[in-house]
Short mmCIF file of C-alpha atoms in Angstrom, two decimals:
data_model
loop_
_atom_site.label_atom_id
_atom_site.label_comp_id
_atom_site.label_asym_id
_atom_site.label_seq_id
_atom_site.Cartn_x
_atom_site.Cartn_y
_atom_site.Cartn_z
CA UNK Q 1 121.05 74.95 92.40
CA UNK Q 2 121.97 75.07 96.10
CA UNK Q 3 125.37 76.59 95.23
CA UNK Q 4 123.62 79.34 93.27
CA UNK Q 5 121.28 80.11 96.19
CA UNK Q 6 124.21 80.36 98.61
CA UNK Q 7 125.93 82.88 96.29
CA UNK Q 8 122.76 84.99 96.20
CA UNK Q 9 122.56 84.91 100.01
CA UNK Q 10 126.21 85.98 100.33
CA UNK Q 11 125.68 88.99 98.08
CA UNK Q 12 122.40 89.93 99.80
CA UNK Q 13 123.89 89.68 103.30
CA UNK Q 14 126.96 91.67 102.26
CA UNK Q 15 124.77 94.46 100.91
CA UNK Q 16 122.57 94.42 104.01
CA UNK Q 17 125.63 94.78 106.25
CA UNK Q 18 126.95 97.57 104.03
CA UNK Q 19 123.64 99.46 104.29
CA UNK Q 20 123.39 98.94 108.05
CA UNK Q 21 126.95 99.75 109.11
CA UNK Q 22 128.76 101.77 106.42
CA UNK Q 23 126.47 103.61 104.02
CA UNK Q 24 124.13 106.53 104.74
CA UNK Q 25 120.70 107.27 103.34
CA UNK Q 26 121.03 108.29 99.69
CA UNK Q 27 124.43 106.63 99.17
CA UNK Q 28 124.83 104.43 96.10
CA UNK Q 29 125.65 100.75 96.49
CA UNK Q 30 128.54 99.19 94.52
CA UNK Q 31 127.81 98.64 90.83
CA UNK Q 32 126.70 95.29 89.44
CA UNK Q 33 130.11 94.90 87.79
CA UNK Q 34 131.95 95.44 91.08
CA UNK Q 35 129.70 92.98 92.92
CA UNK Q 36 130.02 90.37 90.17
CA UNK Q 37 133.81 90.57 90.34
CA UNK Q 38 133.92 90.56 94.14
CA UNK Q 39 131.76 87.47 94.56
CA UNK Q 40 132.40 85.71 91.25
CA UNK Q 41 128.71 85.58 90.37
CA UNK Q 42 126.51 86.49 87.41
CA UNK Q 43 124.62 89.74 87.01
CA UNK Q 44 121.38 87.78 87.47
CA UNK Q 45 122.52 86.65 90.93
CA UNK Q 46 123.46 90.22 91.89
CA UNK Q 47 120.13 91.56 90.68
CA UNK Q 48 118.29 88.88 92.66
CA UNK Q 49 120.10 89.98 95.83
CA UNK Q 50 119.41 93.66 95.15
CA UNK Q 51 115.75 92.93 94.34
CA UNK Q 52 115.32 91.25 97.74
CA UNK Q 53 116.61 94.33 99.56
CA UNK Q 54 114.45 96.64 97.45
CA UNK Q 55 111.42 94.59 98.49
CA UNK Q 56 112.53 94.84 102.14
CA UNK Q 57 112.71 98.63 101.77
CA UNK Q 58 116.47 98.89 102.47
CA UNK Q 59 117.31 99.94 98.92
CA UNK Q 60 115.51 101.97 96.27
CA UNK Q 61 116.12 102.13 92.54
CA UNK Q 62 116.10 105.41 90.63
CA UNK Q 63 115.68 104.94 86.92
CA UNK Q 64 118.73 106.06 84.97
CA UNK Q 65 120.75 106.75 88.13
CA UNK Q 66 121.27 103.51 90.05
CA UNK Q 67 120.39 101.90 93.37
CA UNK Q 68 120.64 103.81 96.63
CA UNK Q 69 120.14 103.35 100.37
CA UNK Q 70 116.48 104.06 101.12
CA UNK Q 71 115.27 106.20 104.05
CA UNK Q 72 114.55 104.07 107.09
CA UNK Q 73 110.91 103.18 107.66
CA UNK Q 74 109.07 104.21 110.80
CA UNK Q 75 106.67 101.89 112.56
CA UNK Q 76 103.05 102.96 112.25
CA UNK Q 77 101.69 101.57 115.52
CA UNK Q 78 97.96 100.99 115.66
CA UNK Q 79 97.17 103.06 118.74
CA UNK Q 80 95.28 106.21 119.60
CA UNK Q 81 98.11 108.69 119.15
CA UNK Q 82 98.46 111.87 117.17
CA UNK Q 83 100.82 112.42 114.27
CA UNK Q 84 102.51 115.23 116.20
CA UNK Q 85 102.89 113.10 119.32
CA UNK Q 86 104.39 110.25 117.31
CA UNK Q 87 106.90 112.47 115.53
CA UNK Q 88 107.99 114.16 118.76
CA UNK Q 89 108.42 110.72 120.33
CA UNK Q 90 110.86 109.93 117.51
CA UNK Q 91 112.77 113.17 118.01
CA UNK Q 92 111.36 114.79 114.86
CA UNK Q 93 109.65 118.16 114.45
CA UNK Q 94 106.01 117.86 113.27
CA UNK Q 95 104.28 120.47 111.14
CA UNK Q 96 101.24 120.72 108.88
CA UNK Q 97 100.14 122.34 105.64
CA UNK Q 98 96.42 123.12 105.96
CA UNK Q 99 94.56 122.55 102.69
CA UNK Q 100 90.97 123.03 103.87
CA UNK Q 101 89.36 124.14 107.12
CA UNK Q 102 85.59 124.63 107.06
CA UNK Q 103 82.17 123.51 108.30
CA UNK Q 104 80.40 121.18 105.86
CA UNK Q 105 77.31 118.94 105.83
CA UNK Q 106 78.13 115.35 106.74
CA UNK Q 107 78.11 112.95 103.79
CA UNK Q 108 76.40 109.59 104.43
CA UNK Q 109 79.67 107.75 105.13
CA UNK Q 110 80.94 110.42 107.53
CA UNK Q 111 77.54 110.63 109.23
CA UNK Q 112 77.54 106.87 109.71
CA UNK Q 113 81.01 106.95 111.28
CA UNK Q 114 80.00 109.74 113.69
CA UNK Q 115 76.51 108.43 114.50
CA UNK Q 116 74.92 111.48 112.85
CA UNK Q 117 72.14 112.09 110.35
CA UNK Q 118 73.45 112.83 106.82
CA UNK Q 119 73.57 116.58 106.29
CA UNK Q 120 74.29 117.49 109.91
CA UNK Q 121 77.13 120.04 110.14
CA UNK Q 122 80.64 118.79 110.85
CA UNK Q 123 83.99 120.54 111.17
CA UNK Q 124 86.27 119.43 108.32
CA UNK Q 125 90.05 119.68 108.34
CA UNK Q 126 92.30 118.56 105.46
CA UNK Q 127 96.07 118.65 106.07
CA UNK Q 128 99.42 117.39 104.83
CA UNK Q 129 101.44 116.20 107.83
CA UNK Q 130 105.22 116.74 107.81
CA UNK Q 131 108.14 115.50 109.91
CA UNK Q 132 111.34 117.55 109.82
CA UNK Q 133 109.88 119.31 106.79
CA UNK Q 134 109.25 116.13 104.78
CA UNK Q 135 105.66 115.21 103.81
CA UNK Q 136 104.67 111.96 105.53
CA UNK Q 137 100.88 111.72 105.36
CA UNK Q 138 97.67 113.34 104.18
CA UNK Q 139 94.92 113.55 106.78
CA UNK Q 140 91.22 114.40 106.60
CA UNK Q 141 89.34 114.85 109.88
CA UNK Q 142 85.67 115.39 110.75
CA UNK Q 143 84.24 116.44 114.13
CA UNK Q 144 80.50 116.95 114.89
CA UNK Q 145 79.87 120.72 114.94
CA UNK Q 146 77.18 120.42 117.63
CA UNK Q 147 79.61 118.53 119.85
CA UNK Q 148 82.40 121.12 119.61
CA UNK Q 149 80.91 124.48 118.52
CA UNK Q 150 83.37 127.07 117.24
CA UNK Q 151 86.22 124.58 116.83
CA UNK Q 152 87.48 126.25 113.66
CA UNK Q 153 86.77 129.90 114.50
CA UNK Q 154 90.47 130.68 114.80
CA UNK Q 155 91.53 128.35 112.00
CA UNK Q 156 92.94 124.84 112.28
CA UNK Q 157 93.60 123.77 115.87
CA UNK Q 158 97.05 122.39 116.65
CA UNK Q 159 95.51 119.26 118.15
CA UNK Q 160 91.94 118.07 117.66
CA UNK Q 161 92.22 115.74 120.65
CA UNK Q 162 93.60 118.59 122.75
CA UNK Q 163 90.57 120.73 121.87
CA UNK Q 164 88.21 117.87 122.71
CA UNK Q 165 89.84 117.45 126.11
CA UNK Q 166 89.56 121.15 126.85
CA UNK Q 167 85.82 120.82 126.28
CA UNK Q 168 85.42 117.85 128.61
CA UNK Q 169 85.53 115.14 125.92
CA UNK Q 170 88.44 112.82 126.69
CA UNK Q 171 89.17 110.48 123.73
CA UNK Q 172 89.76 107.16 125.46
CA UNK Q 173 89.33 104.52 122.78
CA UNK Q 174 88.94 104.09 119.06
CA UNK Q 175 88.94 101.72 116.14
CA UNK Q 176 91.10 101.69 113.01
CA UNK Q 177 90.82 100.03 109.63
CA UNK Q 178 94.03 99.80 107.61
CA UNK Q 179 94.46 98.93 103.93
CA UNK Q 180 97.16 99.14 101.28
CA UNK Q 181 96.39 101.20 98.19
CA UNK Q 182 97.91 103.20 95.34
CA UNK Q 183 98.15 106.98 95.54
CA UNK Q 184 96.41 109.10 92.89
CA UNK Q 185 98.14 111.91 91.01
CA UNK Q 186 96.82 114.70 93.26
CA UNK Q 187 97.90 113.11 96.55
CA UNK Q 188 101.15 111.90 94.99
CA UNK Q 189 102.12 115.51 94.30
CA UNK Q 190 101.39 116.46 97.92
CA UNK Q 191 103.44 113.55 99.29
CA UNK Q 192 106.32 113.82 96.85
CA UNK Q 193 105.57 110.41 95.33
CA UNK Q 194 105.00 109.16 91.82
CA UNK Q 195 101.36 108.38 90.91
CA UNK Q 196 100.54 104.76 91.66
CA UNK Q 197 103.06 104.48 94.51
CA UNK Q 198 101.97 102.48 97.55
CA UNK Q 199 100.35 104.13 100.56
CA UNK Q 200 98.83 102.86 103.80
CA UNK Q 201 95.27 104.12 104.21
CA UNK Q 202 94.00 104.34 107.77
CA UNK Q 203 90.43 105.21 108.76
CA UNK Q 204 89.84 105.94 112.47
CA UNK Q 205 86.75 106.41 114.61
CA UNK Q 206 87.55 108.01 117.95
CA UNK Q 207 85.30 107.81 121.01
CA UNK Q 208 85.01 109.60 124.33
CA UNK Q 209 83.13 107.00 126.34
CA UNK Q 210 80.27 106.02 124.05
CA UNK Q 211 80.30 109.28 122.05
CA UNK Q 212 81.81 109.22 118.54
CA UNK Q 213 83.74 112.49 118.69
CA UNK Q 214 86.04 112.35 115.64
CA UNK Q 215 86.53 110.52 112.38
CA UNK Q 216 89.63 110.66 110.21
CA UNK Q 217 91.10 109.19 107.04
CA UNK Q 218 94.85 109.28 106.49
CA UNK Q 219 97.20 108.19 103.71
CA UNK Q 220 100.72 107.35 104.91
CA UNK Q 221 103.72 106.96 102.63
CA UNK Q 222 104.42 103.22 102.43
CA UNK Q 223 108.09 103.95 101.67
CA UNK Q 224 108.43 105.55 105.12
CA UNK Q 225 106.14 103.41 107.27
CA UNK Q 226 105.63 99.79 108.21
CA UNK Q 227 102.57 98.72 110.17
CA UNK Q 228 103.45 97.55 113.70
CA UNK Q 229 100.73 95.80 115.70
CA UNK Q 230 101.36 94.55 119.28
CA UNK Q 231 99.68 91.22 119.94
CA UNK Q 232 98.34 89.50 123.03
CA UNK Q 233 96.63 86.22 123.80
CA UNK Q 234 92.98 86.16 122.67
CA UNK Q 235 90.27 86.98 125.18
CA UNK Q 236 86.61 85.95 125.10
CA UNK Q 237 84.71 87.95 122.50
CA UNK Q 238 82.45 90.64 123.92
CA UNK Q 239 80.95 91.36 120.48
CA UNK Q 240 77.88 89.12 120.05
CA UNK Q 241 77.75 87.03 116.91
CA UNK Q 242 74.70 86.48 114.75
CA UNK Q 243 73.29 83.13 113.72
CA UNK Q 244 75.46 83.08 110.60
CA UNK Q 245 78.64 83.46 112.67
CA UNK Q 246 79.24 87.06 111.58
CA UNK Q 247 79.90 89.78 114.10
CA UNK Q 248 76.99 92.04 114.93
CA UNK Q 249 77.53 95.52 116.28
CA UNK Q 250 76.51 96.70 119.73
CA UNK Q 251 76.57 100.11 121.36
CA UNK Q 252 79.95 100.46 123.11
CA UNK Q 253 80.47 101.75 126.60
CA UNK Q 254 83.54 103.53 127.83
CA UNK Q 255 84.61 100.67 130.12
CA UNK Q 256 84.02 97.73 127.83
CA UNK Q 257 84.96 99.24 124.48
CA UNK Q 258 88.75 98.78 124.64
CA UNK Q 259 88.25 95.05 125.32
CA UNK Q 260 85.94 94.41 122.37
CA UNK Q 261 87.45 92.34 119.62
CA UNK Q 262 88.02 94.00 116.25
CA UNK Q 263 86.08 92.99 113.18
CA UNK Q 264 88.02 91.62 110.21
CA UNK Q 265 90.38 94.21 108.76
CA UNK Q 266 90.30 96.50 111.79
CA UNK Q 267 92.22 96.95 114.99
CA UNK Q 268 91.37 98.55 118.31
CA UNK Q 269 93.63 101.07 119.98
CA UNK Q 270 94.00 102.68 123.37
CA UNK Q 271 95.82 105.68 124.89
CA UNK Q 272 97.33 108.81 123.34
CA UNK Q 273 95.85 111.80 121.52
CA UNK Q 274 95.36 112.97 117.95
#
């Protein structure tokens, strides 16, 4: 059994080195027959090694064609930064396809996120975000209309956070919730994925001091992103807890908010712009 495991590791490590140092994105790896002959192993052992690298995201299978080097994944850091800012930081050119830009009444969930009454007007922006021409994410954003009147008069702004700053609202903290999900047929077509493929769904509330100034929901391609979260030693919780041990919400302030601990399934972020 141990001998079989060592053979699998040899094949896997050889393929990983090949992907890292010799092959380019889109190149095919050696066939199962070639690998079997090279390492003197069974097809099952080769497939086990390839499966491991597919799971890691280094390789991708294309039905009827073979196995190829997958595009490298980018870290999706949980911080208050815009898509455009992130892509430029990576040396890529950001762009957007605007699907919807309009003023709409806030639905109950959006109103709750923005501390509004359901039905109050909000600016709504629905976009596909690209990097070097490739679709990377779908983003929906809502901004209170009373807070930023006329935001969409000239169409979609290049940067929502930039517009907020120009109006004296400096986004200085926020909170994210991140979950894995499967993409539906409509969004799959926009992202160039097959229906049911994995995506990372991120919901973000953005604050300027204690004012909820923007809310967004984004779906990122899981084949191009991994979630990267910087960690630090725990600090005393500033969010009071109820008698049952569960976290209870309090009204944040600009100074204390970045230090508040996140509730389960969410993460706090600081710095940057949308």
